[in-house]
Amino acid sequence: MSYPAANVLAGMPSLSKLYVNAAATAAKSRVLGLNSPMTLPADCNEVRGVLADLAKMTEYQHLLGKAARDVMPSGFIHALAFPVAMSVMVREEFPLPLLGMIHLKNRVQHLAPVLFTQPVTIRSWARNLTSHRAGTQVELVVEVRAEGSPELLWRGVSTYLAKGIFLPGVDKPAVAGTGPDAAHGSFTPPDPTGLWHLGVDTGRAYAAVSGDFNPIHLSVLSAKALGMRRSLAHGMYLAARVLADVGSPKPDAFSWEIAFDAPVFLPAAVAVHIADTQTDDGVWVSSQFVGWNARTGRKHFSGTAAVL
Amino acid sequence: MTAHDANHSGTQHPTQNPTSQGATPVVRTRRAVVVGGNRIPFARAGEVYTKSSNQDMLTAALDGLVARFGLQDERIGEVAAGAVLKHSRDFNLTREAVLGSALSPETPAYDLQQACATGLETVLGLANKIKLGQIESGIAGGVDSASDAPIAVSEGLREVLLDLNRARTLGQKLGILARIRPKDLSPDAPSTGEPRTGLSMGEHQALTTAQWKISRQAQDELALASHQNLAAAYDRGFFEDLLTPYRGLSQDSNLRPDSSLDKLAKLKPAFGRNLGAAATMTAGNSTPLTDGASTVLLGSEEWAASHNLPMLANLIDGETAAVDFVHGKDGLLMAPVFAVPRLLARNALTLADFDFFEIHEAFAGTVLSTLAAWEDESFGRTRLGLAGAFGALDRSKLNVKGSSLAAGHPFAATGGRLVATLAKMLHDRGTVEGRPARGLISVCAAGGQGVAAILEAR
């Protein structure tokens, strides 16, 4: 496949600065009444020589409650690469406002184990700007390679929704959208295989290990400022937690995907069900998972992890 | 369709066939015998043993055993015991109890921990050493206190304290101290939750109980039988040479001789209320948190004879199993369902060859789910790899002196209670149809584990 041209950044962008810039951009366009561009940037942002911070990785692993190995957890690679994806979304020519975007789903191919000592090149670009019945959705692609190697190690596609933003000229999707408004379908919770008690500090704790200080996750006040009634858990925290529960170590190459439904307002009791498929010899093939509000039965997320 | 089918439709699992995965019969160089046992009465948590530490209670049980069998200054081959809830200062709990006892200080000891199977596993480990001729005598045991449980400082405070210990300058120390936040000051108490699922043991069992469609009434009946059997055993003086009073308690404080089905039926469900499963498990048909300790004296025939000690039973064999409970392939407490068929197959026995069954009553639902699985044709075929159901046991032989629902369950102490109780029952029965009376013990444990053992009368 052909790649967009690379716009190589000098170093890893700071997420907190990106959030400040995003807020400033939002204010500026509101004040000046600027019209958003209607197409995505054609090139990709790239950062070379990225090295994980071992202390941060250990904190991340311990937050998820599993043994800390030297191989980077799949969700941690997402967190490591996230500033590059965000740097794409705050570019002036990016047509959607970053703040308030809703995480709809993630698809990841984890093609090989990545040690924390491995310097990597991270590349990210946006694609598939499409209409959603609640707004406009966009996909952010992230690719991770060993520094100086063409071989792909990790590839993630995150789908975000800018709620209430309708861009002229953007095609309607062929299929019905997923996400918050599709969550009201009939869902009967199965028997749980696990129960997560998520405290009010879950968002702050994940922000501290992932660097994702999006205000909607940090506190009731900061969430209210962005129109949420309470703070909510990061989608990537839920994904990482369920991946940890699916089991480890996983095979060298595996894929996973998760679709988010009703947001998890904190504090919360999230019930999960994980169903494994194995070969006749007991070798893991895949796991289906679903998480829901243990009290109300509303679905929060569902997805799959499978051997590649 | 069976409960098992309902839960596993469309998925193939390898079986835990009793003959294909078990060890081959061992070469038994000699016998290991149960000489006797001693425990302190078990007390509900927060009652008479509230201020008693694991060290206190294990020492009390050991003192009673030493006194009963005249072991003062005796150098025992090895003492093995453990506790599930253990303070870090008790890293050498058993050796410290030995040093504080009347046993020879030259008696070695080790700690063992296998959740609720700790006590039975100490018996099996020492019996194996005796069989192999490595030791002549052994004392197995276990203790637990839910009242005097270790409480850790929060993770945040713990990290601060550890960093502070490593700091060299005053500036570094002040910087580290400044990291303490109010929430760091709240303590971290142990919980009964399974680390990998976040579900409590009761919630796990509630799922299994519902899966096997065990009724509330069947559970209450089992709980009632436990109280009635234990009360009758006390009335007949059965525990007189198995128990040493402690802190003014001379029988298990959880025992309710006047319990009734009506009283049990009035209790509200305690587990499974939020799980979508039918809620049938109450405080009455679940074991309470309990404090207590138990010990068992083991020896070679030669050692027991030379010390003029009784020989109640032979420890024939033991088997441990584990299940993949994390995503619900099997129930958390269902490992004995696999351990027992393997153990019996290795010893060419069936359930019909036993005169007593001691199935630990973690919950009434655990015992009844275990029996249901053994009686299930489909489970026998698909999971045990047998031609049909493993079999049904004669309920009149089950937990005839009461079990954990009545006595309580100080986690690591239960194995010692079961072994000493069964050994005495077997010795009292003597022979059945020309063969020694035979008994089976099965104990489930956290982490999806289970241990089973066979004893025979002498």
mmCIF file of N, CA, C and O in Angstrom, chain B residues 259-339:
data_model
loop_
_atom_site.group_PDB
_atom_site.id
_atom_site.type_symbol
_atom_site.label_atom_id
_atom_site.label_comp_id
_atom_site.label_asym_id
_atom_site.label_seq_id
_atom_site.Cartn_x
_atom_site.Cartn_y
_atom_site.Cartn_z
ATOM 1 N N SER B 259 -30.587 -24.765 65.228
ATOM 2 C CA SER B 259 -30.938 -24.240 63.907
ATOM 3 C C SER B 259 -32.074 -25.074 63.310
ATOM 4 O O SER B 259 -32.294 -26.212 63.704
ATOM 5 N N SER B 260 -32.801 -24.475 62.395
ATOM 6 C CA SER B 260 -33.906 -25.214 61.760
ATOM 7 C C SER B 260 -34.053 -24.724 60.325
ATOM 8 O O SER B 260 -33.554 -23.655 59.965
ATOM 9 N N LEU B 261 -34.742 -25.516 59.523
ATOM 10 C CA LEU B 261 -34.957 -25.108 58.127
ATOM 11 C C LEU B 261 -35.731 -23.802 58.068
ATOM 12 O O LEU B 261 -35.477 -22.963 57.208
ATOM 13 N N ASP B 262 -36.663 -23.613 58.998
ATOM 14 C CA ASP B 262 -37.432 -22.369 59.025
ATOM 15 C C ASP B 262 -36.528 -21.170 59.237
ATOM 16 O O ASP B 262 -36.623 -20.156 58.542
ATOM 17 N N LYS B 263 -35.630 -21.307 60.234
ATOM 18 C CA LYS B 263 -34.714 -20.188 60.520
ATOM 19 C C LYS B 263 -33.802 -19.921 59.324
ATOM 20 O O LYS B 263 -33.563 -18.767 58.952
ATOM 21 N N LEU B 264 -33.290 -20.996 58.738
ATOM 22 C CA LEU B 264 -32.378 -20.822 57.597
ATOM 23 C C LEU B 264 -33.114 -20.203 56.409
ATOM 24 O O LEU B 264 -32.552 -19.389 55.670
ATOM 25 N N ALA B 265 -34.381 -20.585 56.249
ATOM 26 C CA ALA B 265 -35.148 -20.100 55.092
ATOM 27 C C ALA B 265 -35.447 -18.612 55.193
ATOM 28 O O ALA B 265 -35.729 -17.955 54.194
ATOM 29 N N LYS B 266 -35.370 -18.068 56.431
ATOM 30 C CA LYS B 266 -35.695 -16.647 56.609
ATOM 31 C C LYS B 266 -34.537 -15.721 56.225
ATOM 32 O O LYS B 266 -34.714 -14.520 56.096
ATOM 33 N N LEU B 267 -33.323 -16.280 56.093
ATOM 34 C CA LEU B 267 -32.158 -15.431 55.820
ATOM 35 C C LEU B 267 -32.203 -14.889 54.395
ATOM 36 O O LEU B 267 -32.622 -15.574 53.468
ATOM 37 N N LYS B 268 -31.732 -13.655 54.260
ATOM 38 C CA LYS B 268 -31.703 -13.026 52.933
ATOM 39 C C LYS B 268 -30.467 -13.502 52.156
ATOM 40 O O LYS B 268 -29.436 -13.776 52.761
ATOM 41 N N PRO B 269 -30.562 -13.579 50.850
ATOM 42 C CA PRO B 269 -29.394 -13.970 50.053
ATOM 43 C C PRO B 269 -28.217 -13.026 50.322
ATOM 44 O O PRO B 269 -28.399 -11.817 50.444
ATOM 45 N N ALA B 270 -27.024 -13.606 50.427
ATOM 46 C CA ALA B 270 -25.829 -12.808 50.692
ATOM 47 C C ALA B 270 -24.947 -12.697 49.451
ATOM 48 O O ALA B 270 -24.168 -11.762 49.316
ATOM 49 N N PHE B 271 -25.058 -13.639 48.544
ATOM 50 C CA PHE B 271 -24.203 -13.639 47.350
ATOM 51 C C PHE B 271 -25.059 -13.808 46.095
ATOM 52 O O PHE B 271 -26.083 -14.462 46.128
ATOM 53 N N GLY B 272 -24.564 -13.227 45.019
ATOM 54 C CA GLY B 272 -25.210 -13.442 43.730
ATOM 55 C C GLY B 272 -26.372 -12.510 43.449
ATOM 56 O O GLY B 272 -27.073 -12.676 42.468
ATOM 57 N N ARG B 273 -26.569 -11.514 44.325
ATOM 58 C CA ARG B 273 -27.718 -10.637 44.119
ATOM 59 C C ARG B 273 -27.577 -9.774 42.870
ATOM 60 O O ARG B 273 -28.550 -9.487 42.203
ATOM 61 N N ASN B 274 -26.357 -9.365 42.567
ATOM 62 C CA ASN B 274 -26.168 -8.452 41.432
ATOM 63 C C ASN B 274 -25.676 -9.167 40.185
ATOM 64 O O ASN B 274 -25.270 -8.530 39.231
ATOM 65 N N LEU B 275 -25.673 -10.475 40.212
ATOM 66 C CA LEU B 275 -25.013 -11.196 39.136
ATOM 67 C C LEU B 275 -25.984 -11.750 38.113
ATOM 68 O O LEU B 275 -25.607 -12.461 37.210
ATOM 69 N N GLY B 276 -27.256 -11.461 38.293
ATOM 70 C CA GLY B 276 -28.220 -11.968 37.332
ATOM 71 C C GLY B 276 -28.544 -13.429 37.568
ATOM 72 O O GLY B 276 -29.450 -13.978 36.972
ATOM 73 N N ALA B 277 -27.802 -14.089 38.462
ATOM 74 C CA ALA B 277 -28.080 -15.490 38.751
ATOM 75 C C ALA B 277 -29.113 -15.561 39.869
ATOM 76 O O ALA B 277 -29.272 -14.629 40.638
ATOM 77 N N ALA B 278 -29.808 -16.669 39.943
ATOM 78 C CA ALA B 278 -30.773 -16.847 41.027
ATOM 79 C C ALA B 278 -30.020 -16.802 42.349
ATOM 80 O O ALA B 278 -29.067 -17.528 42.556
ATOM 81 N N ALA B 279 -30.443 -15.930 43.259
ATOM 82 C CA ALA B 279 -29.719 -15.749 44.517
ATOM 83 C C ALA B 279 -30.246 -16.730 45.554
ATOM 84 O O ALA B 279 -31.376 -16.595 46.020
ATOM 85 N N THR B 280 -29.431 -17.734 45.889
ATOM 86 C CA THR B 280 -29.858 -18.773 46.829
ATOM 87 C C THR B 280 -28.897 -18.895 47.997
ATOM 88 O O THR B 280 -29.159 -19.651 48.923
ATOM 89 N N MET B 281 -27.776 -18.169 47.950
ATOM 90 C CA MET B 281 -26.741 -18.366 48.963
ATOM 91 C C MET B 281 -26.858 -17.334 50.072
ATOM 92 O O MET B 281 -26.816 -16.133 49.829
ATOM 93 N N THR B 282 -26.993 -17.819 51.306
ATOM 94 C CA THR B 282 -27.195 -16.944 52.460
ATOM 95 C C THR B 282 -26.033 -17.103 53.431
ATOM 96 O O THR B 282 -25.167 -17.955 53.253
ATOM 97 N N ALA B 283 -26.053 -16.284 54.494
ATOM 98 C CA ALA B 283 -25.053 -16.434 55.543
ATOM 99 C C ALA B 283 -25.211 -17.791 56.223
ATOM 100 O O ALA B 283 -24.279 -18.313 56.811
ATOM 101 N N GLY B 284 -26.402 -18.388 56.143
ATOM 102 C CA GLY B 284 -26.641 -19.679 56.782
ATOM 103 C C GLY B 284 -26.069 -20.851 56.015
ATOM 104 O O GLY B 284 -25.617 -21.827 56.607
ATOM 105 N N ASN B 285 -26.090 -20.784 54.679
ATOM 106 C CA ASN B 285 -25.534 -21.896 53.912
ATOM 107 C C ASN B 285 -24.173 -21.561 53.300
ATOM 108 O O ASN B 285 -23.738 -22.190 52.342
ATOM 109 N N SER B 286 -23.482 -20.569 53.903
ATOM 110 C CA SER B 286 -22.104 -20.219 53.545
ATOM 111 C C SER B 286 -21.290 -20.219 54.840
ATOM 112 O O SER B 286 -21.836 -19.926 55.894
ATOM 113 N N THR B 287 -19.991 -20.522 54.745
ATOM 114 C CA THR B 287 -19.195 -20.499 55.978
ATOM 115 C C THR B 287 -18.888 -19.063 56.363
ATOM 116 O O THR B 287 -18.648 -18.217 55.509
ATOM 117 N N PRO B 288 -18.878 -18.789 57.675
ATOM 118 C CA PRO B 288 -18.527 -17.446 58.143
ATOM 119 C C PRO B 288 -17.009 -17.300 58.210
ATOM 120 O O PRO B 288 -16.282 -18.301 58.204
ATOM 121 N N LEU B 289 -16.519 -16.073 58.276
ATOM 122 C CA LEU B 289 -15.096 -15.850 58.544
ATOM 123 C C LEU B 289 -14.825 -16.334 59.970
ATOM 124 O O LEU B 289 -15.597 -16.057 60.893
ATOM 125 N N THR B 290 -13.728 -17.078 60.137
ATOM 126 C CA THR B 290 -13.497 -17.789 61.393
ATOM 127 C C THR B 290 -12.029 -17.707 61.791
ATOM 128 O O THR B 290 -11.157 -17.587 60.939
ATOM 129 N N ASP B 291 -11.778 -17.800 63.091
ATOM 130 C CA ASP B 291 -10.420 -17.872 63.630
ATOM 131 C C ASP B 291 -10.210 -19.262 64.229
ATOM 132 O O ASP B 291 -11.123 -19.808 64.848
ATOM 133 N N GLY B 292 -8.983 -19.803 64.103
ATOM 134 C CA GLY B 292 -8.720 -21.097 64.726
ATOM 135 C C GLY B 292 -7.452 -21.742 64.199
ATOM 136 O O GLY B 292 -6.806 -21.219 63.280
ATOM 137 N N ALA B 293 -7.081 -22.884 64.806
ATOM 138 C CA ALA B 293 -5.861 -23.595 64.412
ATOM 139 C C ALA B 293 -6.058 -25.083 64.619
ATOM 140 O O ALA B 293 -6.851 -25.502 65.470
ATOM 141 N N SER B 294 -5.343 -25.887 63.825
ATOM 142 C CA SER B 294 -5.417 -27.338 63.978
ATOM 143 C C SER B 294 -4.048 -27.955 63.708
ATOM 144 O O SER B 294 -3.213 -27.357 63.020
ATOM 145 N N THR B 295 -3.835 -29.149 64.262
ATOM 146 C CA THR B 295 -2.585 -29.886 64.031
ATOM 147 C C THR B 295 -2.906 -31.369 63.900
ATOM 148 O O THR B 295 -3.927 -31.832 64.403
ATOM 149 N N VAL B 296 -2.022 -32.087 63.202
ATOM 150 C CA VAL B 296 -2.166 -33.537 63.025
ATOM 151 C C VAL B 296 -0.793 -34.161 63.241
ATOM 152 O O VAL B 296 0.207 -33.674 62.698
ATOM 153 N N LEU B 297 -0.744 -35.235 64.040
ATOM 154 C CA LEU B 297 0.521 -35.938 64.274
ATOM 155 C C LEU B 297 0.603 -37.145 63.345
ATOM 156 O O LEU B 297 -0.299 -37.990 63.323
ATOM 157 N N LEU B 298 1.673 -37.192 62.572
ATOM 158 C CA LEU B 298 1.900 -38.269 61.607
ATOM 159 C C LEU B 298 3.183 -39.003 61.972
ATOM 160 O O LEU B 298 4.083 -38.425 62.580
ATOM 161 N N GLY B 299 3.263 -40.247 61.570
ATOM 162 C CA GLY B 299 4.505 -40.964 61.824
ATOM 163 C C GLY B 299 4.602 -42.220 61.000
ATOM 164 O O GLY B 299 3.629 -42.646 60.362
ATOM 165 N N SER B 300 5.796 -42.824 61.002
ATOM 166 C CA SER B 300 5.940 -44.157 60.427
ATOM 167 C C SER B 300 5.368 -45.135 61.448
ATOM 168 O O SER B 300 5.203 -44.800 62.629
ATOM 169 N N GLU B 301 5.053 -46.341 60.993
ATOM 170 C CA GLU B 301 4.547 -47.359 61.933
ATOM 171 C C GLU B 301 5.578 -47.615 63.025
ATOM 172 O O GLU B 301 5.237 -47.740 64.205
ATOM 173 N N GLU B 302 6.843 -47.662 62.615
ATOM 174 C CA GLU B 302 7.912 -47.951 63.572
ATOM 175 C C GLU B 302 7.990 -46.865 64.645
ATOM 176 O O GLU B 302 8.128 -47.142 65.838
ATOM 177 N N TRP B 303 7.901 -45.615 64.187
ATOM 178 C CA TRP B 303 8.017 -44.503 65.138
ATOM 179 C C TRP B 303 6.849 -44.519 66.118
ATOM 180 O O TRP B 303 7.024 -44.378 67.332
ATOM 181 N N ALA B 304 5.627 -44.726 65.590
ATOM 182 C CA ALA B 304 4.440 -44.735 66.456
ATOM 183 C C ALA B 304 4.531 -45.891 67.454
ATOM 184 O O ALA B 304 4.257 -45.714 68.656
ATOM 185 N N ALA B 305 4.963 -47.054 66.963
ATOM 186 C CA ALA B 305 5.045 -48.220 67.846
ATOM 187 C C ALA B 305 6.101 -48.005 68.928
ATOM 188 O O ALA B 305 5.870 -48.267 70.112
ATOM 189 N N SER B 306 7.253 -47.485 68.517
ATOM 190 C CA SER B 306 8.337 -47.321 69.490
ATOM 191 C C SER B 306 7.991 -46.252 70.526
ATOM 192 O O SER B 306 8.545 -46.252 71.625
ATOM 193 N N HIS B 307 7.104 -45.340 70.190
ATOM 194 C CA HIS B 307 6.692 -44.317 71.145
ATOM 195 C C HIS B 307 5.377 -44.678 71.832
ATOM 196 O O HIS B 307 4.798 -43.851 72.534
ATOM 197 N N ASN B 308 4.934 -45.920 71.561
ATOM 198 C CA ASN B 308 3.710 -46.383 72.212
ATOM 199 C C ASN B 308 2.515 -45.479 71.915
ATOM 200 O O ASN B 308 1.721 -45.159 72.800
ATOM 201 N N LEU B 309 2.433 -45.054 70.674
ATOM 202 C CA LEU B 309 1.363 -44.137 70.275
ATOM 203 C C LEU B 309 0.308 -44.882 69.459
ATOM 204 O O LEU B 309 0.611 -45.883 68.796
ATOM 205 N N PRO B 310 -0.929 -44.401 69.491
ATOM 206 C CA PRO B 310 -1.984 -45.043 68.693
ATOM 207 C C PRO B 310 -1.758 -44.824 67.197
ATOM 208 O O PRO B 310 -1.041 -43.897 66.791
ATOM 209 N N MET B 311 -2.350 -45.688 66.387
ATOM 210 C CA MET B 311 -2.344 -45.507 64.935
ATOM 211 C C MET B 311 -3.792 -45.558 64.478
ATOM 212 O O MET B 311 -4.428 -46.599 64.541
ATOM 213 N N LEU B 312 -4.308 -44.405 64.060
ATOM 214 C CA LEU B 312 -5.730 -44.328 63.719
ATOM 215 C C LEU B 312 -6.004 -44.724 62.271
ATOM 216 O O LEU B 312 -6.979 -45.404 61.979
ATOM 217 N N ALA B 313 -5.150 -44.282 61.381
ATOM 218 C CA ALA B 313 -5.431 -44.496 59.952
ATOM 219 C C ALA B 313 -4.141 -44.381 59.149
ATOM 220 O O ALA B 313 -3.189 -43.733 59.578
ATOM 221 N N ASN B 314 -4.154 -45.013 57.986
ATOM 222 C CA ASN B 314 -3.055 -44.837 57.037
ATOM 223 C C ASN B 314 -3.416 -43.728 56.058
ATOM 224 O O ASN B 314 -4.556 -43.638 55.603
ATOM 225 N N LEU B 315 -2.445 -42.902 55.751
ATOM 226 C CA LEU B 315 -2.629 -41.899 54.710
ATOM 227 C C LEU B 315 -2.251 -42.588 53.398
ATOM 228 O O LEU B 315 -1.073 -42.827 53.134
ATOM 229 N N ILE B 316 -3.251 -42.936 52.589
ATOM 230 C CA ILE B 316 -3.002 -43.768 51.410
ATOM 231 C C ILE B 316 -2.425 -42.968 50.240
ATOM 232 O O ILE B 316 -1.398 -43.307 49.679
ATOM 233 N N ASP B 317 -3.105 -41.876 49.854
ATOM 234 C CA ASP B 317 -2.694 -41.172 48.635
ATOM 235 C C ASP B 317 -3.381 -39.804 48.589
ATOM 236 O O ASP B 317 -4.383 -39.581 49.277
ATOM 237 N N GLY B 318 -2.846 -38.927 47.786
ATOM 238 C CA GLY B 318 -3.447 -37.607 47.625
ATOM 239 C C GLY B 318 -3.304 -37.118 46.194
ATOM 240 O O GLY B 318 -2.447 -37.604 45.444
ATOM 241 N N GLU B 319 -4.152 -36.170 45.821
ATOM 242 C CA GLU B 319 -4.127 -35.654 44.442
ATOM 243 C C GLU B 319 -4.561 -34.186 44.444
ATOM 244 O O GLU B 319 -5.492 -33.803 45.151
ATOM 245 N N THR B 320 -3.885 -33.395 43.656
ATOM 246 C CA THR B 320 -4.226 -31.979 43.535
ATOM 247 C C THR B 320 -4.673 -31.691 42.109
ATOM 248 O O THR B 320 -4.122 -32.253 41.161
ATOM 249 N N ALA B 321 -5.659 -30.836 41.962
ATOM 250 C CA ALA B 321 -6.118 -30.436 40.619
ATOM 251 C C ALA B 321 -6.337 -28.929 40.590
ATOM 252 O O ALA B 321 -6.411 -28.283 41.633
ATOM 253 N N ALA B 322 -6.400 -28.403 39.383
ATOM 254 C CA ALA B 322 -6.715 -26.982 39.219
ATOM 255 C C ALA B 322 -7.612 -26.824 38.007
ATOM 256 O O ALA B 322 -7.549 -27.629 37.076
ATOM 257 N N VAL B 323 -8.447 -25.800 38.039
ATOM 258 C CA VAL B 323 -9.344 -25.544 36.907
ATOM 259 C C VAL B 323 -9.098 -24.144 36.339
ATOM 260 O O VAL B 323 -8.593 -23.259 37.016
ATOM 261 N N ASP B 324 -9.470 -23.995 35.075
ATOM 262 C CA ASP B 324 -9.382 -22.706 34.388
ATOM 263 C C ASP B 324 -10.691 -21.962 34.648
ATOM 264 O O ASP B 324 -11.628 -22.035 33.875
ATOM 265 N N PHE B 325 -10.716 -21.278 35.803
ATOM 266 C CA PHE B 325 -11.960 -20.616 36.212
ATOM 267 C C PHE B 325 -12.039 -19.177 35.719
ATOM 268 O O PHE B 325 -13.098 -18.566 35.768
ATOM 269 N N VAL B 326 -10.908 -18.626 35.228
ATOM 270 C CA VAL B 326 -10.810 -17.170 35.058
ATOM 271 C C VAL B 326 -11.885 -16.625 34.120
ATOM 272 O O VAL B 326 -12.447 -15.563 34.365
ATOM 273 N N HIS B 327 -12.172 -17.345 33.037
ATOM 274 C CA HIS B 327 -13.235 -16.913 32.139
ATOM 275 C C HIS B 327 -14.444 -17.846 32.232
ATOM 276 O O HIS B 327 -15.242 -17.931 31.299
ATOM 277 N N GLY B 328 -14.529 -18.565 33.372
ATOM 278 C CA GLY B 328 -15.743 -19.332 33.635
ATOM 279 C C GLY B 328 -15.824 -20.693 32.979
ATOM 280 O O GLY B 328 -16.901 -21.282 32.911
ATOM 281 N N LYS B 329 -14.682 -21.247 32.476
ATOM 282 C CA LYS B 329 -14.736 -22.593 31.904
ATOM 283 C C LYS B 329 -15.217 -23.573 32.972
ATOM 284 O O LYS B 329 -16.022 -24.458 32.698
ATOM 285 N N ASP B 330 -14.709 -23.434 34.187
ATOM 286 C CA ASP B 330 -15.207 -24.182 35.327
ATOM 287 C C ASP B 330 -15.400 -23.218 36.487
ATOM 288 O O ASP B 330 -14.841 -22.123 36.493
ATOM 289 N N GLY B 331 -16.179 -23.663 37.478
ATOM 290 C CA GLY B 331 -16.384 -22.844 38.667
ATOM 291 C C GLY B 331 -15.108 -22.756 39.479
ATOM 292 O O GLY B 331 -14.289 -23.670 39.486
ATOM 293 N N LEU B 332 -14.944 -21.630 40.209
ATOM 294 C CA LEU B 332 -13.736 -21.389 41.002
ATOM 295 C C LEU B 332 -13.434 -22.541 41.958
ATOM 296 O O LEU B 332 -12.275 -22.901 42.153
ATOM 297 N N LEU B 333 -14.467 -23.112 42.558
ATOM 298 C CA LEU B 333 -14.253 -24.095 43.624
ATOM 299 C C LEU B 333 -14.499 -25.520 43.149
ATOM 300 O O LEU B 333 -14.755 -26.416 43.947
ATOM 301 N N MET B 334 -14.404 -25.750 41.836
ATOM 302 C CA MET B 334 -14.756 -27.058 41.285
ATOM 303 C C MET B 334 -13.550 -27.965 40.988
ATOM 304 O O MET B 334 -13.700 -29.032 40.394
ATOM 305 N N ALA B 335 -12.355 -27.582 41.398
ATOM 306 C CA ALA B 335 -11.187 -28.425 41.096
ATOM 307 C C ALA B 335 -11.277 -29.826 41.712
ATOM 308 O O ALA B 335 -10.838 -30.793 41.087
ATOM 309 N N PRO B 336 -11.848 -29.994 42.933
ATOM 310 C CA PRO B 336 -11.950 -31.357 43.471
ATOM 311 C C PRO B 336 -12.756 -32.290 42.575
ATOM 312 O O PRO B 336 -12.559 -33.502 42.615
ATOM 313 N N VAL B 337 -13.636 -31.732 41.763
ATOM 314 C CA VAL B 337 -14.414 -32.550 40.829
ATOM 315 C C VAL B 337 -13.473 -33.318 39.898
ATOM 316 O O VAL B 337 -13.786 -34.424 39.454
ATOM 317 N N PHE B 338 -12.300 -32.727 39.629
ATOM 318 C CA PHE B 338 -11.314 -33.390 38.774
ATOM 319 C C PHE B 338 -10.284 -34.174 39.590
ATOM 320 O O PHE B 338 -9.790 -35.204 39.147
ATOM 321 N N ALA B 339 -9.948 -33.688 40.782
ATOM 322 C CA ALA B 339 -8.923 -34.350 41.604
ATOM 323 C C ALA B 339 -9.396 -35.729 42.056
ATOM 324 O O ALA B 339 -8.629 -36.701 42.011
#
